[in-house]
Each structure stands twice: as C-alpha cells, then as structure tokens.
mmCIF file of C-alpha atoms in Angstrom:
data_model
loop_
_atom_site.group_PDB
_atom_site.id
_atom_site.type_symbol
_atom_site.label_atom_id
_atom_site.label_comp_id
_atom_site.label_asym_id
_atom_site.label_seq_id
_atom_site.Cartn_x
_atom_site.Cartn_y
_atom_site.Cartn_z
ATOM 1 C CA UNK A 159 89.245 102.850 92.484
ATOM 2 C CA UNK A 160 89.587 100.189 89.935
ATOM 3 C CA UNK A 161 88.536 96.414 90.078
ATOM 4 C CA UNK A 162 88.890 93.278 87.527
ATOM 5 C CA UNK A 163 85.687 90.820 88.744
ATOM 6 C CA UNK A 164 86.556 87.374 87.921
ATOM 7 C CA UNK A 165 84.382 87.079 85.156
ATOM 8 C CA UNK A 166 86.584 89.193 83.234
ATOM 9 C CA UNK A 167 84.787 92.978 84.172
ATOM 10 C CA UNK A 168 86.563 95.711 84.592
ATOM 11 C CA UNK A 169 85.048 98.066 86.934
ATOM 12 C CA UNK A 170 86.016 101.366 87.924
ATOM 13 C CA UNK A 171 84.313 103.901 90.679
ATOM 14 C CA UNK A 172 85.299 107.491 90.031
ATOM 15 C CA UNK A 173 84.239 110.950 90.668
ATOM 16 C CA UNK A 174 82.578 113.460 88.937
ATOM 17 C CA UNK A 175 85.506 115.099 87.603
ATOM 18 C CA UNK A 176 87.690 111.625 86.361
ATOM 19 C CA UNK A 177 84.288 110.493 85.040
ATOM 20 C CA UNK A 178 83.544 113.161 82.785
ATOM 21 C CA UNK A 179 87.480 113.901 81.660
ATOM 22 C CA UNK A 180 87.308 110.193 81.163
ATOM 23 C CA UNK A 181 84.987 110.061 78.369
ATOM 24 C CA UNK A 182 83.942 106.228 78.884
ATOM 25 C CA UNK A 183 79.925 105.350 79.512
ATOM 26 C CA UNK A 184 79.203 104.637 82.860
ATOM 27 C CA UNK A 185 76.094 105.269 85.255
ATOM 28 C CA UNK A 186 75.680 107.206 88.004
ATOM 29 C CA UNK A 187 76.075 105.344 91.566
ATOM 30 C CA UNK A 188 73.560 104.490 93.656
ATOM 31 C CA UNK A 189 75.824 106.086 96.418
ATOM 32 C CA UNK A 190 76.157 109.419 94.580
ATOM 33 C CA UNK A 191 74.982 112.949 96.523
ATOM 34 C CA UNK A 192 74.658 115.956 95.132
ATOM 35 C CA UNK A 193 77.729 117.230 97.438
ATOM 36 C CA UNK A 194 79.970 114.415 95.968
ATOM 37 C CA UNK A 195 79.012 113.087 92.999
ATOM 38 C CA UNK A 196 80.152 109.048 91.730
ATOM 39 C CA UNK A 197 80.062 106.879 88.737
ATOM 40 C CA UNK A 198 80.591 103.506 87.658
ATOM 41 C CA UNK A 199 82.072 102.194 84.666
ATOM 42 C CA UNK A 200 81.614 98.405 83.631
ATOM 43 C CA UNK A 201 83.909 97.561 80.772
ATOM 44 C CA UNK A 202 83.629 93.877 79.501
ATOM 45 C CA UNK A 203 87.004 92.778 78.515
ATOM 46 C CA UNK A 204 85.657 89.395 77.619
ATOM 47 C CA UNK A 205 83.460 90.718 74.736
ATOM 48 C CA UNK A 206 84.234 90.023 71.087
ATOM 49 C CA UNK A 207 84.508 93.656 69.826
ATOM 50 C CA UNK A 208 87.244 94.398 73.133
ATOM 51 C CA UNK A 209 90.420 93.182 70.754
ATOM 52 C CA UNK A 210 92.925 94.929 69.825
ATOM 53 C CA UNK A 211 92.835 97.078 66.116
ATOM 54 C CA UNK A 212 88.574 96.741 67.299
ATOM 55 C CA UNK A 213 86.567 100.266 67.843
ATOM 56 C CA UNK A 214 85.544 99.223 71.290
ATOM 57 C CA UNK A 215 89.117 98.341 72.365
ATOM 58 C CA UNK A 216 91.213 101.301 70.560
ATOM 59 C CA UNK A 217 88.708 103.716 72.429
ATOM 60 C CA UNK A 218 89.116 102.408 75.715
ATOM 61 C CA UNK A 219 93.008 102.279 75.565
ATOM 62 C CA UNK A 220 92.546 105.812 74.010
ATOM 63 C CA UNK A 221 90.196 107.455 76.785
ATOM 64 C CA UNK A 222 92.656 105.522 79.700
ATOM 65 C CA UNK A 223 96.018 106.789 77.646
ATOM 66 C CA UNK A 224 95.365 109.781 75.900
ATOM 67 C CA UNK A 225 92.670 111.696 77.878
ATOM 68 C CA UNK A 226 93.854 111.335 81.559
ATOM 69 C CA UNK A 227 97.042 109.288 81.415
ATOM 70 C CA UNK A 228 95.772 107.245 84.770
ATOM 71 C CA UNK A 229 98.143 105.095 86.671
ATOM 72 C CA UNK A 230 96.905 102.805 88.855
ATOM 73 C CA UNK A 231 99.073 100.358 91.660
ATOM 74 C CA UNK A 232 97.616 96.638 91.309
ATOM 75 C CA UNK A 233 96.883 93.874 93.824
ATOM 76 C CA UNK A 234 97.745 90.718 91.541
ATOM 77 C CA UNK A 235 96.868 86.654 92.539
ATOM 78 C CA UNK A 236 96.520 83.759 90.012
ATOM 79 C CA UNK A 237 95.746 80.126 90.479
ATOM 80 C CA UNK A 238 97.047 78.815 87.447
ATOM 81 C CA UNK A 239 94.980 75.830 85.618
ATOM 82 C CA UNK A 240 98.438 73.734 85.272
ATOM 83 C CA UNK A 241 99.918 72.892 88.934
ATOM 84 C CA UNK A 242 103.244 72.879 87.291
ATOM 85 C CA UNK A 243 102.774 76.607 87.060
ATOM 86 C CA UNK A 244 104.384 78.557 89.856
ATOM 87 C CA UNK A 245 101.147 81.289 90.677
ATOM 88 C CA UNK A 246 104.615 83.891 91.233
ATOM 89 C CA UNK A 247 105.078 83.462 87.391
ATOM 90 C CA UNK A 248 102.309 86.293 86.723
ATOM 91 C CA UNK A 249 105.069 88.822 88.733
ATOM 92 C CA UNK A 250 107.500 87.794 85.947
ATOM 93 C CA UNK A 251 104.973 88.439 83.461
ATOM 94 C CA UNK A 252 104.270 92.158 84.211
ATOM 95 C CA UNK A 253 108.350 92.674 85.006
ATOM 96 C CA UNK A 254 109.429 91.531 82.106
ATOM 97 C CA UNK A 255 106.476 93.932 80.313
ATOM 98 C CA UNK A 256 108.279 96.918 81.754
ATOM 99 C CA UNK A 257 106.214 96.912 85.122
ATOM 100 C CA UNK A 258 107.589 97.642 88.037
ATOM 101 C CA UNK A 259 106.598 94.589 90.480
ATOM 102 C CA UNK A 260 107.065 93.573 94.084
ATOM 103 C CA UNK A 261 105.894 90.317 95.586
ATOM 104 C CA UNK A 262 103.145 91.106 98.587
ATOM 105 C CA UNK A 263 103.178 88.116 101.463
ATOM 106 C CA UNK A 264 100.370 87.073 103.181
ATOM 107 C CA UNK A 265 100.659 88.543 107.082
ATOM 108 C CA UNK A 266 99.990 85.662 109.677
ATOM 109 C CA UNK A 267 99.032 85.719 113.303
ATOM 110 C CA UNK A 268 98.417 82.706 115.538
ATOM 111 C CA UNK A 269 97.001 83.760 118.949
ATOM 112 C CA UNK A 270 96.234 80.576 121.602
ATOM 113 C CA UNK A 271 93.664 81.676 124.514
ATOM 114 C CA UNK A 272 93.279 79.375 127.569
ATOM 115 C CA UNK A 273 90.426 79.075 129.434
ATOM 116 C CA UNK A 274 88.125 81.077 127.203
ATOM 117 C CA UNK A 275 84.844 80.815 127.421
ATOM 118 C CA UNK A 276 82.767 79.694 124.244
ATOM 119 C CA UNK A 277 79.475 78.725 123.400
ATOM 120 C CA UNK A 278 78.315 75.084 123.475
ATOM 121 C CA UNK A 279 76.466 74.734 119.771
ATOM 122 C CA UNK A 280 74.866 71.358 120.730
ATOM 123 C CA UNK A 281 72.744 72.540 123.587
ATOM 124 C CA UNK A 282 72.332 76.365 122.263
ATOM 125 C CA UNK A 283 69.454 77.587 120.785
ATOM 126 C CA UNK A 284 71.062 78.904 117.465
ATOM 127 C CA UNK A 285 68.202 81.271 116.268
ATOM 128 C CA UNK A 286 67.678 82.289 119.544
ATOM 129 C CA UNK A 287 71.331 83.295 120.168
ATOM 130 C CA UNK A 288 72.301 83.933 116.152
ATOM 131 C CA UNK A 289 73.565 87.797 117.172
ATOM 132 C CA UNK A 290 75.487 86.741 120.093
ATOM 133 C CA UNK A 291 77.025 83.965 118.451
ATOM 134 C CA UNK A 292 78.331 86.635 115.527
ATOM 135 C CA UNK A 293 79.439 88.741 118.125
ATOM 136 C CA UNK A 294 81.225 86.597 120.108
ATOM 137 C CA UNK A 295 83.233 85.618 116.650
ATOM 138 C CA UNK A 296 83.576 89.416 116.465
ATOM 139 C CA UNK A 297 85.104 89.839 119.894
ATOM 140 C CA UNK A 298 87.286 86.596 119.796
ATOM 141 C CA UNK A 299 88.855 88.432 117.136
ATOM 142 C CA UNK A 300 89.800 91.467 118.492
ATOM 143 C CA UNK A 301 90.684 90.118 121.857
ATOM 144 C CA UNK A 302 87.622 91.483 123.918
ATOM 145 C CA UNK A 303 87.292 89.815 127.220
ATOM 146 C CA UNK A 304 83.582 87.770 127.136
ATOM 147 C CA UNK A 305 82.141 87.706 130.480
ATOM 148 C CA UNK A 306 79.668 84.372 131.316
ATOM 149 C CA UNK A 307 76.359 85.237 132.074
ATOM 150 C CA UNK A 308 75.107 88.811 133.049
ATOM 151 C CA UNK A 309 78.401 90.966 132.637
ATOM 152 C CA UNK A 310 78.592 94.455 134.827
ATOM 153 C CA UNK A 311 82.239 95.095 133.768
ATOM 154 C CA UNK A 312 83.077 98.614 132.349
ATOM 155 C CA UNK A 313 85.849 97.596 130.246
ATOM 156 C CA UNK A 314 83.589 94.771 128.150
ATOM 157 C CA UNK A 315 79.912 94.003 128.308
ATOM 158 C CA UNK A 316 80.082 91.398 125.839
ATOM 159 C CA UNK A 317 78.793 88.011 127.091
ATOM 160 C CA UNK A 318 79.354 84.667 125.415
ATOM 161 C CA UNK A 319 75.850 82.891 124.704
ATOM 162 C CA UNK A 320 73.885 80.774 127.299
ATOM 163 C CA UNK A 321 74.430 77.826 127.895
ATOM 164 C CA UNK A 322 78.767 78.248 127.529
ATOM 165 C CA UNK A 323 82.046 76.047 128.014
ATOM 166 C CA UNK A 324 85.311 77.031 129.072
ATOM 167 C CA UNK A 325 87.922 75.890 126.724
ATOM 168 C CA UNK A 326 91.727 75.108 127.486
ATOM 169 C CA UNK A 327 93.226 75.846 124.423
ATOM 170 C CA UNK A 328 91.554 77.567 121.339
ATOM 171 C CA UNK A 329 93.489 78.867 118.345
ATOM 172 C CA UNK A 330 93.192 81.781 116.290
ATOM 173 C CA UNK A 331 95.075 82.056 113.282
ATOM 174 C CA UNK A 332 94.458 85.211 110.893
ATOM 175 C CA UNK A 333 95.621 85.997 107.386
ATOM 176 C CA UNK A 334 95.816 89.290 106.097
ATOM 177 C CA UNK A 335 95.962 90.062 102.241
ATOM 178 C CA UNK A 336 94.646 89.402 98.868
ATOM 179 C CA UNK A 337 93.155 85.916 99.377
ATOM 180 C CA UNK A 338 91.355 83.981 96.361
ATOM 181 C CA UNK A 339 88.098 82.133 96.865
ATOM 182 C CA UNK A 340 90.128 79.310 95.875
ATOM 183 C CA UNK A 341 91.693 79.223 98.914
ATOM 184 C CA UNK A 342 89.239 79.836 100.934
ATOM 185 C CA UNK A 343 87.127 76.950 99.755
ATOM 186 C CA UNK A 344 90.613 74.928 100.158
ATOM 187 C CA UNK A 345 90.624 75.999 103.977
ATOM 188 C CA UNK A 346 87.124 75.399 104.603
ATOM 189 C CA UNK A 347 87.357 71.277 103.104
ATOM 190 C CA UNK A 348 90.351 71.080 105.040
ATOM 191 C CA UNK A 349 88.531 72.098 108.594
ATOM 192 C CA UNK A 350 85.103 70.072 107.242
ATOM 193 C CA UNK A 351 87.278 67.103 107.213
ATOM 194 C CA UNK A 352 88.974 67.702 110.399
ATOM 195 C CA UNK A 353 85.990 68.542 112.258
ATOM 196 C CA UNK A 354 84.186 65.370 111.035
ATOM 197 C CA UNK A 355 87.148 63.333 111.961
ATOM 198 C CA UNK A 356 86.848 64.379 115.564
ATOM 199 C CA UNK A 357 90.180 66.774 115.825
ATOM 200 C CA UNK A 358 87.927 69.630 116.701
ATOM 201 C CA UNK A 359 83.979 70.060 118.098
ATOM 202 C CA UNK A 360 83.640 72.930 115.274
ATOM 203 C CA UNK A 361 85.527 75.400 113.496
ATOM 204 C CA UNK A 362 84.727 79.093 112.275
ATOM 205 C CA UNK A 363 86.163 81.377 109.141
ATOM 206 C CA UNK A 364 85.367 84.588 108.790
ATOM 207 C CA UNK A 365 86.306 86.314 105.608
ATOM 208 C CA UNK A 366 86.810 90.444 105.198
ATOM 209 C CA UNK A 367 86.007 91.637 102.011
ATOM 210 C CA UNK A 368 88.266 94.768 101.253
ATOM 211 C CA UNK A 369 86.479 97.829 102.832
ATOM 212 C CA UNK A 370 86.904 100.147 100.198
ATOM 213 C CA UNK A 371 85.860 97.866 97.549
ATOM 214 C CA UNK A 372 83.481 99.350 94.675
ATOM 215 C CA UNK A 373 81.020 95.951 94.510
ATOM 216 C CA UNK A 374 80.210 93.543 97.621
ATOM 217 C CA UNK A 375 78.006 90.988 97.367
ATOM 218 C CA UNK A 376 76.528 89.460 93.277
ATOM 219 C CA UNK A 377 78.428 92.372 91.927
ATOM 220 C CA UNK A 378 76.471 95.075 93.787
ATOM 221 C CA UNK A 379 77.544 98.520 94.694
ATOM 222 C CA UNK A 380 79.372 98.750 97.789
ATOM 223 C CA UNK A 381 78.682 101.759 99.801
ATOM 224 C CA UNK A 382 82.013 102.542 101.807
ATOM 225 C CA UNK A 383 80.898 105.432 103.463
ATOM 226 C CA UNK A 384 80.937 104.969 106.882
ATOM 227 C CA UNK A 385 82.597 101.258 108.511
ATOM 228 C CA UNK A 386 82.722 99.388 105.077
ATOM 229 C CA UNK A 387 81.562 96.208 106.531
ATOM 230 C CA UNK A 388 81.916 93.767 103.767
ATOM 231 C CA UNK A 389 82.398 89.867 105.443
ATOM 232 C CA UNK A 390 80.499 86.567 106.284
ATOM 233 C CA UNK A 391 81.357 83.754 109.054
ATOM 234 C CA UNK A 392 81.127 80.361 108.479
ATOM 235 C CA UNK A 393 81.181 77.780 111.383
ATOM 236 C CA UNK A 394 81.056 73.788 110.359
ATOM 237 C CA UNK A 395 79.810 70.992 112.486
ATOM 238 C CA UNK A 396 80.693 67.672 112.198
ATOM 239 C CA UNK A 397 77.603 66.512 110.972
ATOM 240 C CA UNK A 398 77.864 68.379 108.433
ATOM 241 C CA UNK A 399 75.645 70.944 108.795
ATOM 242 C CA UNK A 400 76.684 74.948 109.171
ATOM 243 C CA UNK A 401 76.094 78.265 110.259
ATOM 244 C CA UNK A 402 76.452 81.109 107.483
ATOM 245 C CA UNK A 403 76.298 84.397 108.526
ATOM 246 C CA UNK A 404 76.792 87.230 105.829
ATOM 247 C CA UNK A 405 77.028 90.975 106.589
ATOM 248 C CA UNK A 406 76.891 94.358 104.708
ATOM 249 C CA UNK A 407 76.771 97.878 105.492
ATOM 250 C CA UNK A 408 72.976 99.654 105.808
ATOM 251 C CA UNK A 409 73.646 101.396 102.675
ATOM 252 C CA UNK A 410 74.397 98.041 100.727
ATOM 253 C CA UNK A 411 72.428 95.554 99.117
ATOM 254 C CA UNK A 412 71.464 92.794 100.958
ATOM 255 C CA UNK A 413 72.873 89.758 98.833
#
C-alpha cells in the first residue's frame, strides 16, 4: 500500500519481504507481529536533496525501478490554485506521460425517509445521549429501522434518543470516492449557511476515511486489522455551535 500525504510524503506500508528486497529505510510498524511482519517507509519528496541527478533521489528511483520493478494503480484528485484550470487536466498529464488513465466518478445516492423518527437536539441532553446520537447517524445510514423509546423488536434494537421527533421528509445523500478536504469544508459552509438561514433545524456529515489506509488521524499508523474504522460526524446548529464526533479503531491512535 502506497500513500502521497498532502504535505508532499510519500508513504508506503509493506511487508517483510517487499521491505527488505526494497532496500529503502523505513521502521518497523507499530502493527507488526511476529507471524506477519510490517514496515513503513516515509520518503520526503519535498526535501532539497530529493531532485533529480541528487543521491537521495537517484537511489529512490533506483530501489523502486531496479530492485523490485513495483507497479502501483493510483487514486488521483487536484484542486488546482487557478479556477481556470479544469482539476481533469492532471488525467491529461499522466496520459500524455505514457500512463494509462481512466477518469473515476463520484457514486451518488439520495434516499428520502418519511416519518422517521430523529432526535430533538434542543431539548436533548447531548453528553448524556452522545453514543446514541452517533449511533443513530450510524443506523440512518444503513437503513436500520429506530424504534422510539424501549424497543423489543428482533430485527433492530436500536432506539433514537429521548426526548425524539418524527420527521416528514429527511434526506440522505451519500458520495462515494476519493473526496478532498477541500470539498468537504466546501459542503460543510454550504449547510452552516443553510442551517443558519432557517432551511433546515440541523444538518450532519459524516466522512469515511479509506479503511485500508496506512495513516488515520495527524499522520498516525492506521491499524486495519479488523473493521478499519477510520471517520468523524459533524452535525451544525444554527447558532453556530457543533457536535464533532471522531472515531478510530482500538488498535489506533486516538487523534
């Protein structure tokens, strides 16, 4: 697994066997067993010496080239600095450097539930009811039936929090794909300033991190081992105040 961090960081999570045919310094991962040994390599492409005809950089192409011939398929988004810039120009970039490319659309789905029940924020105790309100997020999402009050149903036993509203038309709209933080921070201005206009009471995002990703949260390891949970929800009031909720596996570190 291989990952460019913003800053300009390469990082790549291999096994024993890539790592030491690899010949690059890395360290060992904080995930590593001795059944199934990992390592991490951090390569700074920002740094002075990582130029081409420069030691650091000639090695690097050498060890990725020469040594193990890796090939790698990408996930690719820009947000150019110049809006005149198409962001689908970096796909003519890497064609017309011999690469073969294929554009990769966002997947949309808008789901509308009638009479759902949901919490009312203004008269719930939100510390009281924090884990309820996550889960009801959670089972909005994959279209779990929430009971009101004390649920003895088989099929669900989730319940939405005390005291709750039924609603007549709530939206759910999900994306699926390589979204920036860009646009998330877009989306999340847009539904601040729609919620403080009075179109809605509140709105929530919640935002998946890839579950197989080698770092999660401040560019720590991520330890996809078991469920890979790697997301936070965010739910804006029109007072402008918020809810932030941020989760991570056990094996992570908390951010």
């Amino acid at each position: 697994m291989i990952y460019f961090y913003f800053a300009g960081i390469m990082i790549l999570s291999v096994d024993k066997d890539v790592y030491n045919q690899l010949g690059l310094t890395g360290s060992e991962s904080v995930f590593s067993s001795k059944q199934k040994k990992k390592y991490t390599v951090q390569i700074n492409m920002t740094d002075k010496s990582f130029t081409p005809g420069k030691k650091n950089y000639d090695r690097v192409q050498w060890c990725f080239k020469d040594r193990l011939e890796l090939r790698f398929d990408f996930l690719f988004t820009w947000i150019p600095d110049d809006d005149s810039i198409h962001s689908a120009s970096v796909a003519k970039y890497f064609k017309d450097a011999g690469y073969s490319v294929s554009l990769c659309k966002l997947h949309k789905s808008v789901k509308t539930h009638k009479n759902l029940i949901m919490p009312t924020f203004c008269d719930l105790d939100i510390l009281e009811n924090a884990e309820k309100i996550l889960e009801w997020f959670g089972a909005v999402a994959c279209d779990i039936d929430v009971q009101q009050g004390t649920s003895d149903g088989y099929v669900s036993t989730f319940e939405a929090p005390d005291p709750a509203a039924i609603s007549t038309h709530f939206s759910h709209v999900r994306w699926q794909g390589l979204i920036t933080p860009h646009c998330i921070s877009v989306l999340i201005d847009k539904l601040r300033l729609l919620v403080k206009a009075g179109g809605l009471p509140w709105a929530g995002i919640t935002v998946h991190g890839f579950a197989d990703s080698p770092i999660s949260w401040a560019r720590n390891e991520h330890g996809y081992q078991t469920a890979g949970e790697n997301f936070y929800t965010y739910i804006i009031f029109p007072d402008d105040s918020y809810l932030l909720f941020m989760a991570v596996g056990s094996q992570d570190v908390c951010p």
